[in-house]
Amino acid sequence: MTAQLIDGNALAANIRGEVATRVAALQARGVQPALAVILVGDNAASQVYVKHKVADCEGVGMRSILDRLPADLSEAALLARIRALNADPTVHGILVQLPLPSHIDASKVIATIAPAKDVDGFHVASAGALTIGQPGFKPCTPYGCMRMLQAAGVDPRGKHAVVVGRSNIVGKPMALMLLQANATVTVCHSATPDLGAFTRQADILVAAVGRRNTITAGMVKPGAVVIDVGMNRNEAGKLCGDVDFEGVRQVAGWITPVPGGVGPMTRAMLLVNTLEAAEATAG
Ligand code: GUN
């Protein structure tokens, strides 16, 4: 028996459809949801991500403002631009594409974004709210992973969830969301000895490492739900995740593919967050 696929493309399309309906309802009330995307410099991957985010907004009827700023922009100038967007009532979400050039302090930049417009969920206020179970913007990737579990009919309550990776963007918030959903959560990382001893206990396994073939078939409990957050390239230049998909699908109960899994869900959840930011201002 091979694992059932959790189709991120299909799920994301459903979510975009719901968002488009709610955008139209806001427009009827005189509110045009808008996302400001700031790109500093010319990082090739960032340019692709940003292009997708702008196209996604257009697809659901949202306005997007794309600020392409030069790589030698001063930190002060970037902070001033963010403050102007904070003060602009026609802008509901602000996203600064990472990574930033090394002369700019990313944590200072994120701290300057108004929490009410922090649709990436990276502000300490958003992270703190998630930690203590209060409402706030959730980082889009783990938020999308939770939606994928829901779509597969998997309730984390009472399950053992193992998260591999401890980044602020994915691993840590993923662990908190699973905990909030009543899973027993283990977080593994680069200094974890005998990773397989942990992953083999997982009913829900989330791989967010950034290295291909980190999770192989022998590291997966039969029937487990495997969520692959990785975005890597193999030697042929083909996009692949952290999970050995062909091997693990023979063991797992559910699995997300790469591409067509978590990636499109991350993009969809950014639209959800931006919509909710706009809805909040509409009262
Ligand atoms: N760079 C890579 N992923 C992300 C993301 O989700 N948000 C932002 N702002 N930058 C990124």
PDB file of C-alpha atoms and ligand atoms in Angstrom:
ATOM      1  CA  MET A   1       0.000   0.000   0.000  1.00  0.00           C
ATOM      2  CA  THR A   2       1.322   3.444  -0.829  1.00  0.00           C
ATOM      3  CA  ALA A   3       0.567   6.655   1.026  1.00  0.00           C
ATOM      4  CA  GLN A   4      -2.275   8.926   0.065  1.00  0.00           C
ATOM      5  CA  LEU A   5      -1.161  12.259  -1.325  1.00  0.00           C
ATOM      6  CA  ILE A   6      -2.118  15.540   0.357  1.00  0.00           C
ATOM      7  CA  ASP A   7      -2.498  17.731  -2.722  1.00  0.00           C
ATOM      8  CA  GLY A   8      -1.275  21.230  -1.842  1.00  0.00           C
ATOM      9  CA  ASN A   9      -2.177  22.637  -5.258  1.00  0.00           C
ATOM     10  CA  ALA A  10      -5.817  21.546  -5.007  1.00  0.00           C
ATOM     11  CA  LEU A  11      -6.166  22.657  -1.382  1.00  0.00           C
ATOM     12  CA  ALA A  12      -4.546  26.021  -2.087  1.00  0.00           C
ATOM     13  CA  ALA A  13      -6.909  26.551  -5.025  1.00  0.00           C
ATOM     14  CA  ASN A  14      -9.882  25.946  -2.710  1.00  0.00           C
ATOM     15  CA  ILE A  15      -8.512  28.414  -0.180  1.00  0.00           C
ATOM     16  CA  ARG A  16      -7.897  31.044  -2.863  1.00  0.00           C
ATOM     17  CA  GLY A  17     -11.504  30.594  -3.985  1.00  0.00           C
ATOM     18  CA  GLU A  18     -12.764  31.254  -0.453  1.00  0.00           C
ATOM     19  CA  VAL A  19     -10.451  34.253  -0.122  1.00  0.00           C
ATOM     20  CA  ALA A  20     -11.697  35.695  -3.429  1.00  0.00           C
ATOM     21  CA  THR A  21     -15.298  35.469  -2.191  1.00  0.00           C
ATOM     22  CA  ARG A  22     -14.443  37.275   1.037  1.00  0.00           C
ATOM     23  CA  VAL A  23     -12.394  39.899  -0.854  1.00  0.00           C
ATOM     24  CA  ALA A  24     -15.453  40.632  -2.990  1.00  0.00           C
ATOM     25  CA  ALA A  25     -17.582  40.995   0.157  1.00  0.00           C
ATOM     26  CA  LEU A  26     -15.081  43.501   1.578  1.00  0.00           C
ATOM     27  CA  GLN A  27     -15.003  45.425  -1.689  1.00  0.00           C
ATOM     28  CA  ALA A  28     -18.793  45.696  -1.538  1.00  0.00           C
ATOM     29  CA  ARG A  29     -18.281  47.401   1.821  1.00  0.00           C
ATOM     30  CA  GLY A  30     -15.751  49.808   0.306  1.00  0.00           C
ATOM     31  CA  VAL A  31     -12.568  48.084   1.489  1.00  0.00           C
ATOM     32  CA  GLN A  32      -9.942  46.993  -1.048  1.00  0.00           C
ATOM     33  CA  PRO A  33      -7.586  44.520   0.701  1.00  0.00           C
ATOM     34  CA  ALA A  34      -3.968  45.413  -0.056  1.00  0.00           C
ATOM     35  CA  LEU A  35      -0.595  43.775   0.554  1.00  0.00           C
ATOM     36  CA  ALA A  36       2.685  45.693   0.401  1.00  0.00           C
ATOM     37  CA  VAL A  37       5.682  43.568  -0.558  1.00  0.00           C
ATOM     38  CA  ILE A  38       9.174  45.000  -0.081  1.00  0.00           C
ATOM     39  CA  LEU A  39      12.114  43.487  -1.926  1.00  0.00           C
ATOM     40  CA  VAL A  40      15.578  44.863  -1.170  1.00  0.00           C
ATOM     41  CA  GLY A  41      18.271  43.966  -3.685  1.00  0.00           C
ATOM     42  CA  ASP A  42      18.184  41.393  -6.470  1.00  0.00           C
ATOM     43  CA  ASN A  43      18.376  37.931  -4.861  1.00  0.00           C
ATOM     44  CA  ALA A  44      17.197  35.626  -7.661  1.00  0.00           C
ATOM     45  CA  ALA A  45      15.037  33.329  -5.516  1.00  0.00           C
ATOM     46  CA  SER A  46      13.482  36.315  -3.719  1.00  0.00           C
ATOM     47  CA  GLN A  47      12.534  37.856  -7.048  1.00  0.00           C
ATOM     48  CA  VAL A  48      10.635  34.695  -8.000  1.00  0.00           C
ATOM     49  CA  TYR A  49       8.875  34.484  -4.601  1.00  0.00           C
ATOM     50  CA  VAL A  50       7.859  38.124  -4.753  1.00  0.00           C
ATOM     51  CA  LYS A  51       6.539  37.779  -8.301  1.00  0.00           C
ATOM     52  CA  HIS A  52       4.372  34.858  -7.141  1.00  0.00           C
ATOM     53  CA  LYS A  53       3.023  36.811  -4.157  1.00  0.00           C
ATOM     54  CA  VAL A  54       2.028  39.733  -6.383  1.00  0.00           C
ATOM     55  CA  ALA A  55       0.353  37.401  -8.915  1.00  0.00           C
ATOM     56  CA  ASP A  56      -1.470  35.579  -6.088  1.00  0.00           C
ATOM     57  CA  CYS A  57      -2.936  38.892  -4.882  1.00  0.00           C
ATOM     58  CA  GLU A  58      -4.180  39.741  -8.356  1.00  0.00           C
ATOM     59  CA  GLY A  59      -5.735  36.284  -8.656  1.00  0.00           C
ATOM     60  CA  VAL A  60      -8.042  36.880  -5.679  1.00  0.00           C
ATOM     61  CA  GLY A  61      -8.798  40.550  -6.390  1.00  0.00           C
ATOM     62  CA  MET A  62      -6.423  42.048  -3.834  1.00  0.00           C
ATOM     63  CA  ARG A  63      -4.268  45.067  -4.495  1.00  0.00           C
ATOM     64  CA  SER A  64      -0.528  44.604  -4.176  1.00  0.00           C
ATOM     65  CA  ILE A  65       2.136  47.243  -3.836  1.00  0.00           C
ATOM     66  CA  LEU A  66       5.572  46.030  -4.857  1.00  0.00           C
ATOM     67  CA  ASP A  67       8.506  48.107  -3.590  1.00  0.00           C
ATOM     68  CA  ARG A  68      11.713  47.099  -5.323  1.00  0.00           C
ATOM     69  CA  LEU A  69      14.482  48.850  -3.438  1.00  0.00           C
ATOM     70  CA  PRO A  70      18.218  48.911  -4.243  1.00  0.00           C
ATOM     71  CA  ALA A  71      20.632  46.554  -2.446  1.00  0.00           C
ATOM     72  CA  ASP A  72      22.584  49.534  -1.035  1.00  0.00           C
ATOM     73  CA  LEU A  73      19.463  51.055   0.567  1.00  0.00           C
ATOM     74  CA  SER A  74      20.215  52.231   4.113  1.00  0.00           C
ATOM     75  CA  GLU A  75      18.546  50.521   7.038  1.00  0.00           C
ATOM     76  CA  ALA A  76      17.120  53.900   8.107  1.00  0.00           C
ATOM     77  CA  ALA A  77      15.502  54.384   4.697  1.00  0.00           C
ATOM     78  CA  LEU A  78      13.912  50.922   4.857  1.00  0.00           C
ATOM     79  CA  LEU A  79      12.562  51.566   8.362  1.00  0.00           C
ATOM     80  CA  ALA A  80      11.134  54.886   7.161  1.00  0.00           C
ATOM     81  CA  ARG A  81       9.400  53.141   4.279  1.00  0.00           C
ATOM     82  CA  ILE A  82       7.868  50.592   6.671  1.00  0.00           C
ATOM     83  CA  ARG A  83       6.644  53.337   8.993  1.00  0.00           C
ATOM     84  CA  ALA A  84       4.971  55.060   6.041  1.00  0.00           C
ATOM     85  CA  LEU A  85       3.190  51.809   5.128  1.00  0.00           C
ATOM     86  CA  ASN A  86       2.212  51.305   8.795  1.00  0.00           C
ATOM     87  CA  ALA A  87       0.524  54.716   8.701  1.00  0.00           C
ATOM     88  CA  ASP A  88      -1.225  54.133   5.355  1.00  0.00           C
ATOM     89  CA  PRO A  89      -4.804  52.987   6.040  1.00  0.00           C
ATOM     90  CA  THR A  90      -5.180  51.605   2.499  1.00  0.00           C
ATOM     91  CA  VAL A  91      -2.432  49.018   3.200  1.00  0.00           C
ATOM     92  CA  HIS A  92      -3.457  46.013   5.317  1.00  0.00           C
ATOM     93  CA  GLY A  93      -0.451  43.694   5.139  1.00  0.00           C
ATOM     94  CA  ILE A  94       3.295  44.399   4.974  1.00  0.00           C
ATOM     95  CA  LEU A  95       5.825  41.751   3.987  1.00  0.00           C
ATOM     96  CA  VAL A  96       9.566  42.331   3.787  1.00  0.00           C
ATOM     97  CA  GLN A  97      11.110  39.557   1.719  1.00  0.00           C
ATOM     98  CA  LEU A  98      14.007  37.808   3.451  1.00  0.00           C
ATOM     99  CA  PRO A  99      16.966  37.492   3.329  1.00  0.00           C
ATOM    100  CA  LEU A 100      17.965  41.152   3.548  1.00  0.00           C
ATOM    101  CA  PRO A 101      21.404  42.511   2.585  1.00  0.00           C
ATOM    102  CA  SER A 102      23.914  41.963   5.413  1.00  0.00           C
ATOM    103  CA  HIS A 103      24.157  45.666   6.381  1.00  0.00           C
ATOM    104  CA  ILE A 104      20.468  45.611   7.374  1.00  0.00           C
ATOM    105  CA  ASP A 105      19.339  44.113  10.703  1.00  0.00           C
ATOM    106  CA  ALA A 106      16.348  41.912   9.837  1.00  0.00           C
ATOM    107  CA  SER A 107      15.088  41.718  13.416  1.00  0.00           C
ATOM    108  CA  LYS A 108      14.966  45.515  13.612  1.00  0.00           C
ATOM    109  CA  VAL A 109      13.091  45.616  10.309  1.00  0.00           C
ATOM    110  CA  ILE A 110      10.523  43.035  11.406  1.00  0.00           C
ATOM    111  CA  ALA A 111      10.087  44.826  14.761  1.00  0.00           C
ATOM    112  CA  THR A 112       9.156  48.001  12.868  1.00  0.00           C
ATOM    113  CA  ILE A 113       6.207  46.392  11.057  1.00  0.00           C
ATOM    114  CA  ALA A 114       2.920  47.178  12.849  1.00  0.00           C
ATOM    115  CA  PRO A 115       1.748  43.884  14.428  1.00  0.00           C
ATOM    116  CA  ALA A 116      -1.725  44.489  12.924  1.00  0.00           C
ATOM    117  CA  LYS A 117      -0.103  44.351   9.455  1.00  0.00           C
ATOM    118  CA  ASP A 118       2.412  41.543  10.183  1.00  0.00           C
ATOM    119  CA  VAL A 119       0.925  39.052   7.721  1.00  0.00           C
ATOM    120  CA  ASP A 120       4.151  36.973   7.717  1.00  0.00           C
ATOM    121  CA  GLY A 121       3.667  36.445  11.477  1.00  0.00           C
ATOM    122  CA  PHE A 122       7.358  37.138  12.151  1.00  0.00           C
ATOM    123  CA  HIS A 123       6.995  40.030  14.653  1.00  0.00           C
ATOM    124  CA  VAL A 124       7.805  39.188  18.296  1.00  0.00           C
ATOM    125  CA  ALA A 125       4.233  40.203  19.160  1.00  0.00           C
ATOM    126  CA  SER A 126       2.894  37.593  16.711  1.00  0.00           C
ATOM    127  CA  ALA A 127       5.357  34.959  17.937  1.00  0.00           C
ATOM    128  CA  GLY A 128       4.474  35.759  21.558  1.00  0.00           C
ATOM    129  CA  ALA A 129       0.745  35.541  20.876  1.00  0.00           C
ATOM    130  CA  LEU A 130       1.220  32.132  19.276  1.00  0.00           C
ATOM    131  CA  THR A 131       3.309  30.975  22.239  1.00  0.00           C
ATOM    132  CA  ILE A 132       0.600  31.776  24.771  1.00  0.00           C
ATOM    133  CA  GLY A 133      -2.324  30.768  22.560  1.00  0.00           C
ATOM    134  CA  GLN A 134      -3.683  34.238  21.886  1.00  0.00           C
ATOM    135  CA  PRO A 135      -5.018  35.435  18.519  1.00  0.00           C
ATOM    136  CA  GLY A 136      -2.418  36.817  16.123  1.00  0.00           C
ATOM    137  CA  PHE A 137      -0.963  36.255  12.687  1.00  0.00           C
ATOM    138  CA  LYS A 138       0.534  32.804  12.238  1.00  0.00           C
ATOM    139  CA  PRO A 139       3.581  32.195  10.026  1.00  0.00           C
ATOM    140  CA  CYS A 140       2.238  31.060   6.660  1.00  0.00           C
ATOM    141  CA  THR A 141       4.170  27.809   6.209  1.00  0.00           C
ATOM    142  CA  PRO A 142       3.250  26.060   9.472  1.00  0.00           C
ATOM    143  CA  TYR A 143      -0.262  27.529   9.212  1.00  0.00           C
ATOM    144  CA  GLY A 144      -0.554  25.884   5.794  1.00  0.00           C
ATOM    145  CA  CYS A 145       0.760  22.581   7.203  1.00  0.00           C
ATOM    146  CA  MET A 146      -2.004  22.626   9.834  1.00  0.00           C
ATOM    147  CA  ARG A 147      -4.563  23.109   7.061  1.00  0.00           C
ATOM    148  CA  MET A 148      -3.085  20.132   5.219  1.00  0.00           C
ATOM    149  CA  LEU A 149      -3.493  17.924   8.300  1.00  0.00           C
ATOM    150  CA  GLN A 150      -7.075  19.096   8.618  1.00  0.00           C
ATOM    151  CA  ALA A 151      -7.717  18.325   4.947  1.00  0.00           C
ATOM    152  CA  ALA A 152      -6.385  14.807   5.450  1.00  0.00           C
ATOM    153  CA  GLY A 153      -8.778  14.388   8.380  1.00  0.00           C
ATOM    154  CA  VAL A 154      -5.909  14.119  10.859  1.00  0.00           C
ATOM    155  CA  ASP A 155      -6.674  15.510  14.327  1.00  0.00           C
ATOM    156  CA  PRO A 156      -3.354  16.053  16.161  1.00  0.00           C
ATOM    157  CA  ARG A 157      -4.997  15.492  19.575  1.00  0.00           C
ATOM    158  CA  GLY A 158      -3.211  12.723  21.446  1.00  0.00           C
ATOM    159  CA  LYS A 159      -0.817  12.055  18.549  1.00  0.00           C
ATOM    160  CA  HIS A 160       2.941  12.218  18.754  1.00  0.00           C
ATOM    161  CA  ALA A 161       4.134  14.937  16.379  1.00  0.00           C
ATOM    162  CA  VAL A 162       7.837  15.139  15.600  1.00  0.00           C
ATOM    163  CA  VAL A 163       9.108  18.357  14.017  1.00  0.00           C
ATOM    164  CA  VAL A 164      12.568  18.229  12.472  1.00  0.00           C
ATOM    165  CA  GLY A 165      13.909  21.779  12.336  1.00  0.00           C
ATOM    166  CA  ARG A 166      13.741  24.674  14.800  1.00  0.00           C
ATOM    167  CA  SER A 167      13.709  27.817  12.665  1.00  0.00           C
ATOM    168  CA  ASN A 168      11.689  30.846  13.749  1.00  0.00           C
ATOM    169  CA  ILE A 169       9.792  30.720  10.436  1.00  0.00           C
ATOM    170  CA  VAL A 170       8.818  27.031  10.396  1.00  0.00           C
ATOM    171  CA  GLY A 171      10.040  24.625  13.088  1.00  0.00           C
ATOM    172  CA  LYS A 172       9.271  26.588  16.263  1.00  0.00           C
ATOM    173  CA  PRO A 173       5.847  27.915  15.213  1.00  0.00           C
ATOM    174  CA  MET A 174       4.960  24.474  13.794  1.00  0.00           C
ATOM    175  CA  ALA A 175       5.698  22.875  17.167  1.00  0.00           C
ATOM    176  CA  LEU A 176       3.570  25.495  18.945  1.00  0.00           C
ATOM    177  CA  MET A 177       0.609  25.033  16.594  1.00  0.00           C
ATOM    178  CA  LEU A 178       0.710  21.249  17.016  1.00  0.00           C
ATOM    179  CA  LEU A 179       0.907  21.698  20.778  1.00  0.00           C
ATOM    180  CA  GLN A 180      -2.067  24.063  20.653  1.00  0.00           C
ATOM    181  CA  ALA A 181      -3.907  21.314  18.766  1.00  0.00           C
ATOM    182  CA  ASN A 182      -3.181  18.907  21.646  1.00  0.00           C
ATOM    183  CA  ALA A 183      -0.433  16.829  20.070  1.00  0.00           C
ATOM    184  CA  THR A 184       2.515  15.599  22.110  1.00  0.00           C
ATOM    185  CA  VAL A 185       5.379  17.392  20.382  1.00  0.00           C
ATOM    186  CA  THR A 186       9.062  16.562  19.984  1.00  0.00           C
ATOM    187  CA  VAL A 187      11.390  19.025  18.246  1.00  0.00           C
ATOM    188  CA  CYS A 188      14.558  17.620  16.652  1.00  0.00           C
ATOM    189  CA  HIS A 189      17.363  19.607  15.047  1.00  0.00           C
ATOM    190  CA  SER A 190      20.895  19.455  13.693  1.00  0.00           C
ATOM    191  CA  ALA A 191      22.359  18.491  17.090  1.00  0.00           C
ATOM    192  CA  THR A 192      19.881  15.654  17.700  1.00  0.00           C
ATOM    193  CA  PRO A 193      21.726  12.327  17.835  1.00  0.00           C
ATOM    194  CA  ASP A 194      20.032   9.312  16.169  1.00  0.00           C
ATOM    195  CA  LEU A 195      17.290  11.312  14.463  1.00  0.00           C
ATOM    196  CA  GLY A 196      15.569   8.117  13.318  1.00  0.00           C
ATOM    197  CA  ALA A 197      14.972   6.993  16.900  1.00  0.00           C
ATOM    198  CA  PHE A 198      12.727  10.042  17.273  1.00  0.00           C
ATOM    199  CA  THR A 199      11.131  10.162  13.828  1.00  0.00           C
ATOM    200  CA  ARG A 200      10.129   6.473  14.027  1.00  0.00           C
ATOM    201  CA  GLN A 201       7.866   7.420  16.960  1.00  0.00           C
ATOM    202  CA  ALA A 202       6.013  10.075  14.967  1.00  0.00           C
ATOM    203  CA  ASP A 203       2.347   9.779  14.066  1.00  0.00           C
ATOM    204  CA  ILE A 204       2.812  13.180  12.423  1.00  0.00           C
ATOM    205  CA  LEU A 205       6.265  13.928  11.021  1.00  0.00           C
ATOM    206  CA  VAL A 206       7.149  17.416   9.783  1.00  0.00           C
ATOM    207  CA  ALA A 207      10.476  17.795   7.974  1.00  0.00           C
ATOM    208  CA  ALA A 208      11.748  21.379   7.835  1.00  0.00           C
ATOM    209  CA  VAL A 209      15.482  20.978   7.562  1.00  0.00           C
ATOM    210  CA  GLY A 210      16.576  22.187   4.136  1.00  0.00           C
ATOM    211  CA  ARG A 211      18.558  19.088   3.168  1.00  0.00           C
ATOM    212  CA  ARG A 212      17.279  16.469   0.761  1.00  0.00           C
ATOM    213  CA  ASN A 213      16.890  12.814   1.747  1.00  0.00           C
ATOM    214  CA  THR A 214      17.003  13.731   5.445  1.00  0.00           C
ATOM    215  CA  ILE A 215      13.989  11.474   6.027  1.00  0.00           C
ATOM    216  CA  THR A 216      14.221   7.997   4.523  1.00  0.00           C
ATOM    217  CA  ALA A 217      11.745   5.100   4.609  1.00  0.00           C
ATOM    218  CA  GLY A 218      13.424   3.400   7.582  1.00  0.00           C
ATOM    219  CA  MET A 219      12.895   6.536   9.677  1.00  0.00           C
ATOM    220  CA  VAL A 220       9.100   6.548   9.281  1.00  0.00           C
ATOM    221  CA  LYS A 221       6.452   4.735  11.305  1.00  0.00           C
ATOM    222  CA  PRO A 222       4.049   2.761   9.079  1.00  0.00           C
ATOM    223  CA  GLY A 223       0.901   4.807   8.436  1.00  0.00           C
ATOM    224  CA  ALA A 224       2.398   8.118   9.634  1.00  0.00           C
ATOM    225  CA  VAL A 225       1.444  11.488   8.150  1.00  0.00           C
ATOM    226  CA  VAL A 226       4.560  13.018   6.573  1.00  0.00           C
ATOM    227  CA  ILE A 227       4.651  16.745   5.810  1.00  0.00           C
ATOM    228  CA  ASP A 228       7.636  17.839   3.745  1.00  0.00           C
ATOM    229  CA  VAL A 229       8.515  21.523   4.074  1.00  0.00           C
ATOM    230  CA  GLY A 230      11.872  21.205   2.276  1.00  0.00           C
ATOM    231  CA  MET A 231      12.675  23.156  -0.884  1.00  0.00           C
ATOM    232  CA  ASN A 232      15.875  21.737  -2.304  1.00  0.00           C
ATOM    233  CA  ARG A 233      17.315  20.850  -5.699  1.00  0.00           C
ATOM    234  CA  ASN A 234      18.710  17.441  -6.581  1.00  0.00           C
ATOM    235  CA  GLU A 235      21.812  16.937  -8.716  1.00  0.00           C
ATOM    236  CA  ALA A 236      19.673  17.233 -11.860  1.00  0.00           C
ATOM    237  CA  GLY A 237      18.392  20.628 -10.652  1.00  0.00           C
ATOM    238  CA  LYS A 238      14.915  19.254  -9.967  1.00  0.00           C
ATOM    239  CA  LEU A 239      12.951  20.633  -7.011  1.00  0.00           C
ATOM    240  CA  CYS A 240      12.753  18.183  -4.100  1.00  0.00           C
ATOM    241  CA  GLY A 241      11.965  18.227  -0.399  1.00  0.00           C
ATOM    242  CA  ASP A 242      13.683  16.902   2.717  1.00  0.00           C
ATOM    243  CA  VAL A 243      11.932  13.544   2.396  1.00  0.00           C
ATOM    244  CA  ASP A 244      12.923  10.659   0.119  1.00  0.00           C
ATOM    245  CA  PHE A 245       9.477  10.737  -1.456  1.00  0.00           C
ATOM    246  CA  GLU A 246       9.621   7.490  -3.443  1.00  0.00           C
ATOM    247  CA  GLY A 247      10.871   5.485  -0.476  1.00  0.00           C
ATOM    248  CA  VAL A 248       8.750   7.079   2.239  1.00  0.00           C
ATOM    249  CA  ARG A 249       5.486   6.877   0.287  1.00  0.00           C
ATOM    250  CA  GLN A 250       5.746   3.070   0.567  1.00  0.00           C
ATOM    251  CA  VAL A 251       5.590   3.345   4.373  1.00  0.00           C
ATOM    252  CA  ALA A 252       3.600   6.479   5.242  1.00  0.00           C
ATOM    253  CA  GLY A 253      -0.191   6.747   5.401  1.00  0.00           C
ATOM    254  CA  TRP A 254      -0.248  10.293   4.045  1.00  0.00           C
ATOM    255  CA  ILE A 255       2.481  12.344   2.383  1.00  0.00           C
ATOM    256  CA  THR A 256       2.856  15.810   0.853  1.00  0.00           C
ATOM    257  CA  PRO A 257       4.712  16.019  -2.477  1.00  0.00           C
ATOM    258  CA  VAL A 258       7.375  18.564  -3.477  1.00  0.00           C
ATOM    259  CA  PRO A 259       6.548  20.456  -5.612  1.00  0.00           C
ATOM    260  CA  GLY A 260       2.785  20.778  -5.181  1.00  0.00           C
ATOM    261  CA  GLY A 261       2.631  20.348  -1.411  1.00  0.00           C
ATOM    262  CA  VAL A 262       3.504  22.864   1.286  1.00  0.00           C
ATOM    263  CA  GLY A 263       4.746  25.557  -1.148  1.00  0.00           C
ATOM    264  CA  PRO A 264       1.373  26.503  -2.655  1.00  0.00           C
ATOM    265  CA  MET A 265      -0.204  26.322   0.811  1.00  0.00           C
ATOM    266  CA  THR A 266       2.299  28.864   2.181  1.00  0.00           C
ATOM    267  CA  ARG A 267       1.298  31.258  -0.587  1.00  0.00           C
ATOM    268  CA  ALA A 268      -2.412  30.673   0.047  1.00  0.00           C
ATOM    269  CA  MET A 269      -2.088  31.338   3.789  1.00  0.00           C
ATOM    270  CA  LEU A 270      -0.406  34.688   3.098  1.00  0.00           C
ATOM    271  CA  LEU A 271      -3.593  35.649   1.263  1.00  0.00           C
ATOM    272  CA  VAL A 272      -5.693  34.429   4.206  1.00  0.00           C
ATOM    273  CA  ASN A 273      -3.643  36.517   6.657  1.00  0.00           C
ATOM    274  CA  THR A 274      -3.849  39.598   4.437  1.00  0.00           C
ATOM    275  CA  LEU A 275      -7.608  39.149   4.030  1.00  0.00           C
ATOM    276  CA  GLU A 276      -8.027  38.831   7.795  1.00  0.00           C
ATOM    277  CA  ALA A 277      -5.916  41.962   8.345  1.00  0.00           C
ATOM    278  CA  ALA A 278      -8.258  43.828   6.004  1.00  0.00           C
ATOM    279  CA  GLU A 279     -11.388  42.340   7.582  1.00  0.00           C
ATOM    280  CA  ALA A 280     -10.169  43.461  11.010  1.00  0.00           C
ATOM    281  CA  THR A 281      -9.959  47.094   9.838  1.00  0.00           C
ATOM    282  CA  ALA A 282     -13.467  46.847   8.354  1.00  0.00           C
ATOM    283  CA  GLY A 283     -14.830  46.028  11.814  1.00  0.00           C
TER     284      GLY A 283
HETATM  285  N1  GUN B   1      12.006  34.316   2.505  1.00  0.00           N
HETATM  286  C1  GUN B   1      11.810  32.985   2.418  1.00  0.00           C
HETATM  287  N2  GUN B   1      10.596  32.665   2.890  1.00  0.00           N
HETATM  288  C2  GUN B   1      10.023  33.814   3.287  1.00  0.00           C
HETATM  289  C3  GUN B   1       8.765  34.135   3.859  1.00  0.00           C
HETATM  290  O1  GUN B   1       7.903  33.290   4.108  1.00  0.00           O
HETATM  291  N3  GUN B   1       8.535  35.446   4.109  1.00  0.00           N
HETATM  292  C4  GUN B   1       9.449  36.398   3.851  1.00  0.00           C
HETATM  293  N4  GUN B   1       9.150  37.654   4.152  1.00  0.00           N
HETATM  294  N5  GUN B   1      10.632  36.142   3.324  1.00  0.00           N
HETATM  295  C5  GUN B   1      10.905  34.856   3.041  1.00  0.00           C
END
